[in-house]
Short mmCIF file of C-alpha atoms (C1' of nucleotides) in Angstrom, two decimals:
data_model
loop_
_atom_site.label_atom_id
_atom_site.label_comp_id
_atom_site.label_asym_id
_atom_site.label_seq_id
_atom_site.Cartn_x
_atom_site.Cartn_y
_atom_site.Cartn_z
CA UNK A 23 -22.30 -8.96 15.58
CA UNK A 24 -25.60 -9.59 17.21
CA UNK A 25 -26.95 -6.07 17.23
CA UNK A 26 -26.31 -5.06 13.64
CA UNK A 27 -29.32 -4.74 11.41
CA UNK A 28 -28.66 -3.88 7.82
CA UNK A 29 -30.46 -1.08 6.08
CA UNK A 30 -31.44 -2.53 2.75
CA UNK A 31 -33.04 0.69 1.57
CA UNK A 32 -29.84 2.64 2.10
CA UNK A 33 -27.60 3.65 -0.76
CA UNK A 34 -24.71 2.42 1.37
CA UNK A 35 -23.72 -1.03 0.07
CA UNK A 36 -24.41 -3.98 2.35
CA UNK A 37 -20.80 -5.15 2.35
CA UNK A 38 -19.74 -1.68 3.44
CA UNK A 39 -22.26 -1.58 6.28
CA UNK A 40 -20.88 -4.92 7.44
CA UNK A 41 -17.28 -3.77 7.08
CA UNK A 42 -17.93 -0.67 9.15
CA UNK A 43 -19.70 -2.68 11.81
CA UNK A 44 -16.75 -5.06 12.10
CA UNK A 45 -14.37 -2.12 12.20
CA UNK A 46 -16.33 -0.65 15.09
CA UNK A 47 -16.10 -3.93 16.95
CA UNK A 48 -12.35 -3.98 16.47
CA UNK A 49 -11.94 -0.43 17.67
CA UNK A 50 -14.15 -0.99 20.67
CA UNK A 51 -12.13 -4.03 21.69
CA UNK A 52 -15.03 -6.39 21.19
CA UNK A 53 -12.86 -8.09 18.60
CA UNK A 54 -9.31 -8.30 19.90
CA UNK A 55 -6.07 -8.57 17.98
CA UNK A 56 -5.44 -12.19 17.07
CA UNK A 57 -8.99 -13.31 17.67
CA UNK A 58 -11.04 -14.79 14.83
CA UNK A 59 -13.51 -12.67 12.95
CA UNK A 60 -16.94 -14.20 12.31
CA UNK A 61 -16.63 -16.57 9.36
CA UNK A 62 -18.07 -15.78 5.95
CA UNK A 63 -20.80 -18.33 6.48
CA UNK A 64 -21.65 -16.99 9.90
CA UNK A 65 -22.00 -13.43 8.66
CA UNK A 66 -24.08 -14.60 5.72
CA UNK A 67 -26.46 -16.58 7.88
CA UNK A 68 -26.79 -14.10 10.71
CA UNK A 69 -27.33 -11.06 8.53
CA UNK A 70 -29.23 -12.78 5.76
CA UNK A 71 -26.82 -11.85 2.98
CA UNK A 72 -25.12 -14.08 0.47
CA UNK A 73 -21.74 -15.52 1.30
CA UNK A 74 -20.12 -13.43 -1.45
CA UNK A 75 -21.31 -10.25 0.21
CA UNK A 76 -20.01 -11.33 3.59
CA UNK A 77 -16.77 -12.25 1.90
CA UNK A 78 -16.46 -8.85 0.30
CA UNK A 79 -16.74 -7.21 3.71
CA UNK A 80 -14.00 -9.41 5.15
CA UNK A 81 -11.73 -9.00 2.14
CA UNK A 82 -12.00 -5.25 2.31
CA UNK A 83 -10.75 -5.40 5.89
CA UNK A 84 -7.84 -7.56 4.75
CA UNK A 85 -6.89 -5.08 2.07
CA UNK A 86 -6.94 -2.34 4.69
CA UNK A 87 -4.48 -4.40 6.69
CA UNK A 88 -6.89 -4.70 9.59
CA UNK A 89 -7.37 -8.45 9.23
CA UNK A 90 -5.81 -11.40 7.48
CA UNK A 91 -7.16 -14.67 6.17
CA UNK A 92 -5.79 -18.18 6.49
CA UNK A 93 -7.17 -20.84 4.23
CA UNK A 94 -8.92 -23.54 6.18
CA UNK A 95 -8.61 -21.63 9.45
CA UNK A 96 -10.43 -18.37 9.31
CA UNK A 97 -10.02 -14.61 9.19
CA UNK A 98 -8.29 -12.97 12.12
CA UNK A 99 -7.88 -9.51 13.53
CA UNK A 100 -4.39 -8.23 12.88
CA UNK A 101 -2.39 -6.82 15.76
CA UNK A 102 -1.10 -4.14 13.42
CA UNK A 103 -1.93 -0.70 14.69
CA UNK A 104 -4.43 1.38 12.80
CA UNK A 105 -4.07 4.82 14.13
CA UNK A 106 -0.50 5.55 13.19
CA UNK A 107 0.52 8.62 11.27
CA UNK A 108 1.99 6.92 8.30
CA UNK A 109 3.31 8.97 5.55
CA UNK A 110 0.59 9.23 2.99
CA UNK A 111 -0.08 11.54 0.17
CA UNK A 112 -0.65 14.51 2.34
CA UNK A 113 -0.07 18.17 1.99
CA UNK A 114 1.81 20.05 4.64
CA UNK A 115 -1.44 21.57 5.89
CA UNK A 116 -3.17 18.21 6.15
CA UNK A 117 -0.22 16.69 7.94
CA UNK A 118 -0.01 19.47 10.49
CA UNK A 119 -3.75 19.42 11.00
CA UNK A 120 -3.62 15.72 11.77
CA UNK A 121 -0.82 16.32 14.26
CA UNK A 122 -2.81 19.02 15.96
CA UNK A 123 -0.40 21.78 15.00
CA UNK A 124 -1.39 25.07 13.48
CA UNK A 125 0.06 25.32 9.96
CA UNK A 126 1.00 28.64 8.42
CA UNK A 127 3.06 29.89 5.53
CA UNK A 128 5.36 32.66 4.53
CA UNK A 129 5.11 33.04 0.76
CA UNK A 130 8.43 33.72 -0.97
CA UNK A 131 7.21 33.38 -4.56
CA UNK A 132 3.94 32.73 -6.35
CA UNK A 133 4.30 33.18 -10.09
CA UNK A 134 4.05 31.80 -13.58
CA UNK A 135 7.43 30.61 -14.79
CA UNK A 136 9.44 28.56 -17.25
CA UNK A 137 10.14 25.06 -15.94
CA UNK A 138 13.65 23.75 -15.38
CA UNK A 139 14.59 20.53 -17.17
CA UNK A 140 14.01 18.54 -14.00
CA UNK A 141 10.51 19.93 -13.56
CA UNK A 142 9.72 19.50 -17.23
CA UNK A 143 10.58 15.86 -17.11
CA UNK A 144 8.85 15.13 -13.82
CA UNK A 145 5.58 16.74 -14.93
CA UNK A 146 5.76 15.40 -18.49
CA UNK A 147 5.47 18.90 -19.99
CA UNK A 148 5.57 19.57 -23.70
CA UNK A 149 8.02 22.06 -25.18
CA UNK A 150 7.26 25.66 -24.22
CA UNK A 151 4.70 24.71 -21.62
CA UNK A 152 4.68 26.92 -18.54
CA UNK A 153 4.23 26.24 -14.87
CA UNK A 154 3.07 27.87 -11.69
CA UNK A 155 5.77 28.10 -9.04
CA UNK A 156 4.96 28.52 -5.37
CA UNK A 157 7.79 28.81 -2.89
CA UNK A 158 6.96 28.98 0.79
CA UNK A 159 8.43 28.62 4.22
CA UNK A 160 6.04 26.37 6.10
CA UNK A 161 5.57 26.81 9.80
CA UNK A 162 3.92 24.76 12.51
CA UNK A 163 2.84 26.70 15.58
CA UNK A 164 5.03 29.59 14.39
CA UNK A 165 8.17 27.46 14.13
CA UNK A 166 9.77 27.22 10.67
CA UNK A 167 9.73 23.58 9.67
CA UNK A 168 10.57 23.49 6.02
CA UNK A 169 11.11 25.30 2.76
CA UNK A 170 8.87 24.02 0.03
CA UNK A 171 8.85 24.79 -3.66
CA UNK A 172 5.81 23.51 -5.57
CA UNK A 173 5.52 23.32 -9.36
CA UNK A 174 2.18 22.86 -11.13
CA UNK A 175 1.49 22.58 -14.86
CA UNK A 176 -0.17 25.89 -15.81
CA UNK A 177 -2.52 24.25 -18.30
CA UNK A 178 -4.45 22.48 -15.55
CA UNK A 179 -4.76 25.57 -13.38
CA UNK A 180 -4.80 28.60 -15.68
CA UNK A 181 -6.58 30.82 -13.16
CA UNK A 182 -5.08 29.53 -9.93
CA UNK A 183 -3.47 32.89 -9.03
CA UNK A 184 -6.94 34.46 -8.87
CA UNK A 185 -8.63 31.60 -7.08
CA UNK A 186 -6.07 30.57 -4.51
CA UNK A 187 -4.72 32.28 -1.43
CA UNK A 188 -1.18 30.88 -1.04
CA UNK A 189 -1.42 31.13 2.73
CA UNK A 190 -3.95 28.31 2.72
CA UNK A 191 -4.02 24.62 1.83
CA UNK A 192 -3.17 24.01 -1.80
CA UNK A 193 -4.64 20.52 -1.94
CA UNK A 194 -7.95 21.75 -0.64
CA UNK A 195 -8.02 24.47 -3.28
CA UNK A 196 -7.19 22.02 -6.06
CA UNK A 197 -10.03 19.80 -4.96
CA UNK A 198 -12.53 22.61 -4.61
CA UNK A 199 -11.79 24.61 -7.74
CA UNK A 200 -10.66 21.92 -10.15
CA UNK A 201 -12.11 18.70 -8.76
CA UNK A 202 -8.63 17.29 -8.56
CA UNK A 203 -7.92 14.33 -6.32
CA UNK A 204 -4.32 13.34 -5.82
CA UNK A 205 -4.15 9.60 -5.35
CA UNK A 206 -0.50 8.70 -5.47
CA UNK A 207 2.92 10.22 -5.07
CA UNK A 208 6.47 9.09 -5.57
CA UNK A 209 8.89 10.57 -3.13
CA UNK A 210 12.65 10.55 -2.82
CA UNK A 211 14.17 11.46 0.53
CA UNK A 212 17.80 12.34 1.08
CA UNK A 213 19.79 13.12 4.19
CA UNK A 214 21.79 16.27 3.79
CA UNK A 215 22.91 19.46 5.52
CA UNK A 216 21.47 22.96 5.29
CA UNK A 217 22.89 25.53 2.90
CA UNK A 218 23.51 29.05 4.20
CA UNK A 219 20.29 30.33 2.63
CA UNK A 220 18.21 27.46 3.99
CA UNK A 221 19.73 27.89 7.43
CA UNK A 222 18.68 31.52 7.45
CA UNK A 223 15.11 30.80 6.39
CA UNK A 224 14.71 27.91 8.80
CA UNK A 225 16.52 29.66 11.62
CA UNK A 226 18.99 26.85 12.18
CA UNK A 227 22.75 26.87 11.90
CA UNK A 228 24.38 26.20 8.54
CA UNK A 229 25.28 22.55 7.94
CA UNK A 230 22.67 21.35 10.39
CA UNK A 231 21.05 18.10 9.21
CA UNK A 232 18.06 18.40 6.88
CA UNK A 233 15.80 16.06 4.95
CA UNK A 234 15.47 16.81 1.27
CA UNK A 235 12.34 15.57 -0.43
CA UNK A 236 11.54 15.42 -4.10
CA UNK A 237 7.95 14.49 -4.65
CA UNK A 238 5.85 13.95 -7.74
CA UNK A 239 2.13 13.58 -7.19
CA UNK A 240 -0.20 11.82 -9.64
CA UNK A 241 -3.84 11.48 -10.45
CA UNK A 242 -5.26 7.99 -10.49
CA UNK A 243 -4.63 7.87 -14.21
CA UNK A 244 -0.92 8.37 -13.65
CA UNK A 245 -0.98 11.97 -14.90
CA UNK A 246 1.68 13.90 -12.95
CA UNK A 247 0.06 16.96 -11.44
CA UNK A 248 2.50 18.38 -8.91
CA UNK A 249 6.25 18.41 -8.37
CA UNK A 250 7.64 19.55 -5.05
CA UNK A 251 11.13 20.03 -3.72
CA UNK A 252 11.46 20.64 -0.03
CA UNK A 253 13.97 20.82 2.81
CA UNK A 254 12.88 19.93 6.34
CA UNK A 255 14.70 20.60 9.57
CA UNK A 256 16.31 17.31 10.59
CA UNK A 257 15.90 18.01 14.28
CA UNK A 258 12.14 18.40 14.08
CA UNK A 259 11.07 15.84 11.53
CA UNK A 260 10.90 12.11 11.24
CA UNK A 261 9.54 10.09 8.37
CA UNK A 262 7.31 7.24 9.40
CA UNK A 263 6.58 4.64 6.77
CA UNK A 264 4.68 1.42 6.65
CA UNK A 265 6.31 -0.95 4.22
CA UNK A 266 4.64 -4.03 2.84
CA UNK A 267 5.50 -6.99 0.71
CA UNK A 268 3.86 -6.56 -2.64
CA UNK A 269 4.56 -6.45 -6.29
CA UNK A 270 5.66 -10.06 -6.24
CA UNK A 271 3.10 -10.55 -8.97
CA UNK A 272 4.58 -7.77 -11.01
CA UNK A 273 8.03 -9.29 -11.26
CA UNK B 13 -6.62 -10.77 -25.75
CA UNK B 14 -7.31 -12.87 -28.80
CA UNK B 15 -4.64 -15.46 -28.34
CA UNK B 16 -5.17 -16.42 -24.71
CA UNK B 17 -6.64 -19.82 -24.04
CA UNK B 18 -7.32 -20.69 -20.45
CA UNK B 19 -6.12 -23.90 -18.92
CA UNK B 20 -9.08 -25.16 -16.97
CA UNK B 21 -7.23 -28.21 -15.70
CA UNK B 22 -4.50 -26.09 -14.14
CA UNK B 23 -4.31 -25.43 -10.43
CA UNK B 24 -3.70 -21.80 -11.35
CA UNK B 25 -6.99 -19.93 -10.84
CA UNK B 26 -8.70 -18.64 -13.96
CA UNK B 27 -8.77 -15.04 -12.73
CA UNK B 28 -5.04 -15.23 -12.15
CA UNK B 29 -4.36 -16.57 -15.64
CA UNK B 30 -6.38 -13.67 -17.02
CA UNK B 31 -4.63 -11.16 -14.79
CA UNK B 32 -1.21 -12.37 -15.90
CA UNK B 33 -2.23 -12.26 -19.52
CA UNK B 34 -3.41 -8.66 -19.20
CA UNK B 35 -0.22 -7.80 -17.36
CA UNK B 36 1.81 -9.22 -20.24
CA UNK B 37 -0.14 -7.11 -22.69
CA UNK B 38 0.56 -4.00 -20.65
CA UNK B 39 4.24 -4.74 -20.41
CA UNK B 40 4.51 -5.51 -24.11
CA UNK B 41 2.87 -2.21 -24.99
CA UNK B 42 -0.14 -3.90 -26.55
CA UNK B 43 -2.18 -2.11 -23.91
CA UNK B 44 -0.87 1.42 -23.52
CA UNK B 45 -1.12 3.74 -20.55
CA UNK B 46 -4.48 5.49 -20.59
CA UNK B 47 -6.10 3.08 -22.99
CA UNK B 48 -9.14 1.07 -21.95
CA UNK B 49 -8.76 -2.51 -20.80
CA UNK B 50 -11.25 -4.99 -22.22
CA UNK B 51 -14.50 -4.67 -20.29
CA UNK B 52 -15.68 -7.25 -17.80
CA UNK B 53 -18.35 -8.42 -20.20
CA UNK B 54 -15.92 -8.66 -23.07
CA UNK B 55 -13.47 -10.79 -21.10
CA UNK B 56 -16.29 -12.98 -19.87
CA UNK B 57 -17.67 -13.59 -23.35
CA UNK B 58 -14.37 -14.04 -25.14
CA UNK B 59 -12.86 -16.39 -22.61
CA UNK B 60 -16.03 -18.15 -21.62
CA UNK B 61 -15.84 -17.29 -17.93
CA UNK B 62 -18.43 -15.67 -15.72
CA UNK B 63 -18.43 -11.94 -15.38
CA UNK B 64 -17.42 -12.21 -11.70
CA UNK B 65 -14.24 -14.04 -12.68
CA UNK B 66 -13.37 -11.46 -15.31
CA UNK B 67 -14.07 -8.80 -12.73
CA UNK B 68 -11.76 -10.41 -10.22
CA UNK B 69 -8.93 -10.29 -12.74
CA UNK B 70 -9.48 -6.60 -13.41
CA UNK B 71 -9.86 -5.72 -9.76
CA UNK B 72 -6.62 -7.44 -8.89
CA UNK B 73 -4.87 -5.22 -11.43
CA UNK B 74 -6.48 -2.19 -9.82
CA UNK B 75 -5.27 -3.18 -6.38
CA UNK B 76 -1.77 -3.58 -7.80
CA UNK B 77 -2.04 -0.02 -9.04
CA UNK B 78 -1.67 -1.10 -12.64
CA UNK B 79 -5.18 -0.07 -13.69
CA UNK B 80 -8.08 1.95 -12.40
CA UNK B 81 -11.83 1.75 -12.86
CA UNK B 82 -14.34 4.46 -13.58
CA UNK B 83 -17.99 3.69 -13.09
CA UNK B 84 -19.91 3.90 -16.30
CA UNK B 85 -16.77 4.37 -18.39
CA UNK B 86 -14.48 1.40 -18.06
CA UNK B 87 -11.20 0.18 -16.67
CA UNK B 88 -8.04 1.88 -17.90
CA UNK B 89 -4.34 1.22 -17.87
CA UNK B 90 -2.61 3.49 -15.38
CA UNK B 91 0.40 5.49 -16.47
CA UNK B 92 2.03 4.75 -13.14
CA UNK B 93 5.33 3.00 -13.55
CA UNK B 94 5.64 -0.58 -12.43
CA UNK B 95 9.28 -1.30 -12.32
CA UNK B 96 10.40 1.17 -9.70
CA UNK B 97 12.52 0.24 -6.73
CA UNK B 98 10.13 1.31 -4.07
CA UNK B 99 11.02 0.78 -0.55
CA UNK B 100 9.45 -2.44 0.51
CA UNK B 101 10.05 -4.81 3.32
CA UNK B 102 13.41 -5.86 2.12
CA UNK B 103 16.56 -6.98 3.80
CA UNK B 104 19.83 -5.33 2.94
CA UNK B 105 20.86 -8.39 0.92
CA UNK B 106 17.63 -8.41 -1.07
CA UNK B 107 17.86 -4.72 -1.75
CA UNK B 108 21.42 -4.90 -2.98
CA UNK B 109 20.66 -7.94 -5.07
CA UNK B 110 17.85 -6.09 -6.78
CA UNK B 111 20.15 -3.17 -7.48
CA UNK B 112 22.74 -5.48 -8.98
CA UNK B 113 25.30 -4.83 -6.26
CA UNK B 114 27.22 -7.50 -4.41
CA UNK B 115 26.27 -7.41 -0.73
CA UNK B 116 28.69 -8.43 1.99
CA UNK B 117 29.02 -8.03 5.73
CA UNK B 118 31.55 -7.46 8.45
CA UNK B 119 30.16 -8.97 11.63
CA UNK B 120 30.80 -6.89 14.74
CA UNK B 121 28.64 -8.87 17.17
CA UNK B 122 26.46 -11.97 17.03
CA UNK B 123 25.29 -12.95 20.49
CA UNK B 124 22.50 -13.66 22.93
CA UNK B 125 21.80 -10.61 25.07
CA UNK B 126 19.47 -8.77 27.40
CA UNK B 127 17.21 -6.35 25.55
CA UNK B 128 17.22 -2.62 26.19
CA UNK B 129 13.92 -1.03 27.14
CA UNK B 130 13.45 0.24 23.61
CA UNK B 131 13.95 -3.23 22.13
CA UNK B 132 11.75 -4.84 24.74
CA UNK B 133 8.88 -2.56 23.92
CA UNK B 134 9.27 -2.77 20.16
CA UNK B 135 9.32 -6.58 20.15
CA UNK B 136 6.66 -6.94 22.82
CA UNK B 137 8.93 -9.06 25.04
CA UNK B 138 7.89 -10.36 28.44
CA UNK B 139 10.02 -9.70 31.50
CA UNK B 140 13.33 -11.56 31.45
CA UNK B 141 13.01 -12.62 27.85
CA UNK B 142 16.26 -12.61 25.91
CA UNK B 143 17.17 -11.62 22.39
CA UNK B 144 19.69 -12.32 19.69
CA UNK B 145 21.73 -9.30 18.69
CA UNK B 146 23.51 -9.09 15.37
CA UNK B 147 25.56 -6.02 14.59
CA UNK B 148 27.13 -5.70 11.19
CA UNK B 149 28.73 -3.27 8.81
CA UNK B 150 27.00 -3.85 5.48
CA UNK B 151 28.90 -3.34 2.27
CA UNK B 152 27.88 -3.10 -1.37
CA UNK B 153 30.62 -3.90 -3.85
CA UNK B 154 33.15 -3.55 -1.02
CA UNK B 155 32.00 -0.05 -0.04
CA UNK B 156 30.69 0.39 3.48
CA UNK B 157 27.11 1.56 3.23
CA UNK B 158 25.64 1.21 6.67
CA UNK B 159 25.90 -0.03 10.21
CA UNK B 160 23.02 -2.25 11.16
CA UNK B 161 22.05 -3.69 14.51
CA UNK B 162 19.34 -6.36 14.38
CA UNK B 163 17.43 -7.67 17.40
CA UNK B 164 15.39 -10.89 17.31
CA UNK B 165 13.32 -12.49 20.07
CA UNK B 166 15.33 -15.53 21.15
CA UNK B 167 12.23 -17.64 21.74
CA UNK B 168 11.40 -17.75 18.03
CA UNK B 169 14.94 -18.64 16.98
CA UNK B 170 16.54 -20.59 19.83
CA UNK B 171 19.09 -22.28 17.59
CA UNK B 172 19.80 -19.50 15.14
CA UNK B 173 23.49 -19.24 16.08
CA UNK B 174 24.04 -22.81 14.91
CA UNK B 175 21.93 -22.56 11.79
CA UNK B 176 22.85 -19.17 10.42
CA UNK B 177 26.03 -17.78 8.93
CA UNK B 178 25.89 -14.05 9.71
CA UNK B 179 27.72 -13.22 6.52
CA UNK B 180 24.62 -14.25 4.54
CA UNK B 181 21.04 -13.07 4.16
CA UNK B 182 19.13 -13.18 7.43
CA UNK B 183 15.68 -13.04 5.84
CA UNK B 184 16.48 -16.00 3.65
CA UNK B 185 17.63 -17.97 6.68
CA UNK B 186 14.51 -17.09 8.66
CA UNK B 187 12.37 -18.29 5.79
CA UNK B 188 14.31 -21.49 5.25
CA UNK B 189 14.81 -22.62 8.84
CA UNK B 190 11.72 -21.26 10.56
CA UNK B 191 9.19 -20.79 7.75
CA UNK B 192 8.96 -17.15 8.68
CA UNK B 193 7.60 -14.64 6.20
CA UNK B 194 7.88 -11.00 7.04
CA UNK B 195 4.92 -9.16 5.60
CA UNK B 196 5.01 -5.70 7.03
CA UNK B 197 7.40 -3.25 8.66
CA UNK B 198 7.11 0.12 10.28
CA UNK B 199 10.07 2.33 9.73
CA UNK B 200 11.14 5.66 11.13
CA UNK B 201 13.79 7.60 9.23
CA UNK B 202 15.71 10.53 10.63
CA UNK B 203 18.27 12.85 9.11
CA UNK B 204 21.32 13.16 11.29
CA UNK B 205 25.10 13.35 11.27
CA UNK B 206 27.64 10.61 11.90
CA UNK B 207 29.17 10.06 15.32
CA UNK B 208 32.93 9.54 15.56
CA UNK B 209 32.51 5.77 15.88
CA UNK B 210 30.11 5.56 12.93
CA UNK B 211 32.37 7.73 10.82
CA UNK B 212 35.25 5.37 11.44
CA UNK B 213 33.24 2.25 10.56
CA UNK B 214 31.70 3.80 7.47
CA UNK B 215 34.92 5.50 6.41
CA UNK B 216 33.39 8.92 6.17
CA UNK B 217 34.24 12.09 8.05
CA UNK B 218 32.61 12.77 11.41
CA UNK B 219 29.42 14.85 11.19
CA UNK B 220 28.81 13.82 7.60
CA UNK B 221 25.06 13.39 6.92
CA UNK B 222 23.53 10.00 7.67
CA UNK B 223 20.10 8.44 7.61
CA UNK B 224 19.06 6.74 10.80
CA UNK B 225 16.43 4.05 10.49
CA UNK B 226 14.49 2.34 13.21
CA UNK B 227 12.54 -0.55 11.81
CA UNK B 228 10.16 -3.05 13.33
CA UNK B 229 9.13 -5.95 11.13
CA UNK B 230 5.96 -7.95 11.63
CA UNK B 231 4.36 -11.20 10.61
CA UNK B 232 0.98 -10.98 8.98
CA UNK B 233 -0.60 -11.48 12.36
CA UNK B 234 1.04 -8.33 13.66
CA UNK B 235 3.55 -10.25 15.80
CA UNK B 236 6.76 -8.17 15.90
CA UNK B 237 9.64 -10.38 14.83
CA UNK B 238 12.61 -8.11 14.19
CA UNK B 239 13.83 -4.73 15.40
CA UNK B 240 16.64 -3.01 13.55
CA UNK B 241 18.52 0.20 14.10
CA UNK B 242 20.77 1.34 11.31
CA UNK B 243 22.78 4.27 10.06
CA UNK B 244 23.29 4.76 6.32
CA UNK B 245 25.75 7.03 4.59
CA UNK B 246 23.77 10.05 3.42
CA UNK B 247 25.88 10.52 0.33
CA UNK B 248 25.18 7.07 -1.03
CA UNK B 249 21.56 6.43 -0.11
CA UNK B 250 18.19 7.71 -1.09
CA UNK B 251 14.85 6.52 0.15
CA UNK B 252 12.27 6.08 -2.56
CA UNK B 253 8.69 5.73 -1.45
CA UNK B 254 5.39 5.38 -3.17
CA UNK B 255 2.68 7.00 -1.10
CA UNK B 256 -1.00 6.43 -1.60
CA UNK B 257 -4.27 7.76 -0.30
CA UNK B 258 -5.80 5.20 1.96
CA UNK B 259 -7.16 4.70 5.37
CA UNK B 260 -9.94 7.15 4.70
CA UNK B 261 -12.23 4.33 5.74
CA UNK B 262 -10.35 3.87 8.97
CA UNK B 263 -10.91 7.40 10.18
"C1'" DA C 4 -16.00 -35.19 9.50
"C1'" DA C 5 -16.90 -30.51 10.04
"C1'" DG C 6 -15.67 -25.96 9.26
"C1'" DT C 7 -12.94 -22.63 6.84
"C1'" DG C 8 -11.53 -19.62 3.00
"C1'" DG C 9 -10.59 -19.74 -2.41
"C1'" DT C 10 -12.67 -20.05 -6.66
"C1'" DC C 11 -16.40 -20.11 -9.95
"C1'" DT C 12 -21.09 -19.82 -12.17
"C1'" DA C 13 -25.26 -17.60 -14.30
"C1'" DG C 14 -28.06 -14.89 -13.52
"C1'" DA C 15 -30.01 -9.95 -11.63
"C1'" DC C 16 -30.77 -4.79 -10.80
"C1'" DC C 17 -28.63 -0.40 -10.32
"C1'" DA C 18 -26.22 4.17 -11.30
"C1'" DC C 19 -23.39 6.12 -14.22
"C1'" DT C 20 -21.38 7.92 -18.84
"C1'" DC C 21 -21.68 8.90 -23.51
"C1'" DG C 22 -23.25 9.59 -28.06
"C1'" DG D 16 -30.38 3.55 -25.40
"C1'" DA D 17 -26.29 0.95 -25.17
"C1'" DG D 18 -22.41 -0.03 -22.59
"C1'" DT D 19 -19.91 0.21 -18.32
"C1'" DG D 20 -18.61 -0.93 -13.57
"C1'" DG D 21 -20.82 -1.70 -8.58
"C1'" DT D 22 -23.48 -4.64 -5.99
"C1'" DC D 23 -25.94 -8.82 -4.81
"C1'" DT D 24 -27.87 -13.65 -4.91
"C1'" DA D 25 -27.95 -18.74 -4.27
"C1'" DG D 26 -26.00 -22.03 -5.32
"C1'" DA D 27 -21.42 -25.19 -6.31
"C1'" DC D 28 -16.80 -27.70 -5.80
"C1'" DC D 29 -12.24 -27.49 -3.98
"C1'" DA D 30 -8.10 -27.53 -0.73
"C1'" DC D 31 -6.95 -26.82 3.59
"C1'" DT D 32 -6.99 -27.10 8.87
"C1'" DT D 33 -8.46 -28.99 13.06
"C1'" DG D 34 -10.43 -32.08 16.40
#
DNA sequence: AAGTGGTCTAGACCACTCG
DNA sequence: GAGTGGTCTAGACCACTTG
């Protein structure tokens, strides 16, 4: 705490400077799991900010799950681990990159097409609307990991075929060329066994266990923007999730 | 908006009264997906609260995923669905209850025991510390759905065997007798096939697809409090997750 | 009694978006 | 230029926890 001096000329908000400083102290071990964070009043006094600003810094850490508050007692560092690879909205390329594996793709199809009923409903398409379909075998370090079939509404990406190399990261291309940020995805996972065709593409034996995923990705507004069906080798994949209590207020 | 009058004598915070009122309007269709919420200033003026209080109500809706803000434009109702059955920290009983199924259990074991290395590490036990082990076949409407083996640190629940009927909901009992609220869980899912023993207990054929879950549940402080290994019939279970972009600040 | 977080006020300035 | 959300201030009262 002692060493931090705030930059009041910076465009970076004060509460964010404070949050980052506290985060550094947690990572460095200066603030240990279970130990109390500096109180709102203490931060306010020491750094010469208002209590509301100090509070905003602490609350942002709570909403990240890094800390938790107890009325009348204080705010404490959570023992919950930060660095885990939780399943987030992540493309195959991003996920492999984070794991330190080299992602690559074998493109099976990349075309404009008519949507199936399932795709139509998931993407909220109007009658007659077309899609872009991209079917790939995805590999990590040259090992086939999954078969992935992505469906995008054509109207959002009319010139994707010219702009995008299907060997590369789709999410990156969507961000770069269309300014699209995926914020949310709903995903259904099923445990199943490989069909003959899947087995061949994934180089496993037929009826070996596979994960089947059905994922719909959304913009912040709730607009569905991508629908993906995929099959992952069961022997090489695990799904790690962090589950929390929430939505009590919604019910 | 027009009809709401705040109860300033209530113990319910003003921002929460406003949040609930807005939530009602969204559910009733008065505020549609994509349409703008009343602005901070508008809420403040109409209800006679400060802008910060109005803001807190709107921000709480954003953090629930119900709305989203755009600087300079306004706050809008998200098209993201509320009512979904996302995977949360939920016991088998809670999950079945929410689905409208009747949960029941066949108890295979309920005993004090020595932990395996895996359990010891997951629960952060000290040398020599014992656990309670509860192994059950869980049924929904009389159909076997999964085999579940729960491990609890004995030191937190020394008298659980006397207080708890293993046919009933464990989470409810932990809350009632020990004031314990589980807030968070990390879960690993794997796609696999049933062993001979599992097949017999679940009344499926051997090598039929199953989900395997390994779950560690935590208190808000990060203290691990429960470790569960389970196997679910693949033909009767799906895992539904809502994934979000986060943790950018952590990296 | 002292310290904590939870809520609330009445202002302020800013950057942004849109007509 | 008018309206919006993002940030910030300097106070205030409250309920709660702990010594």
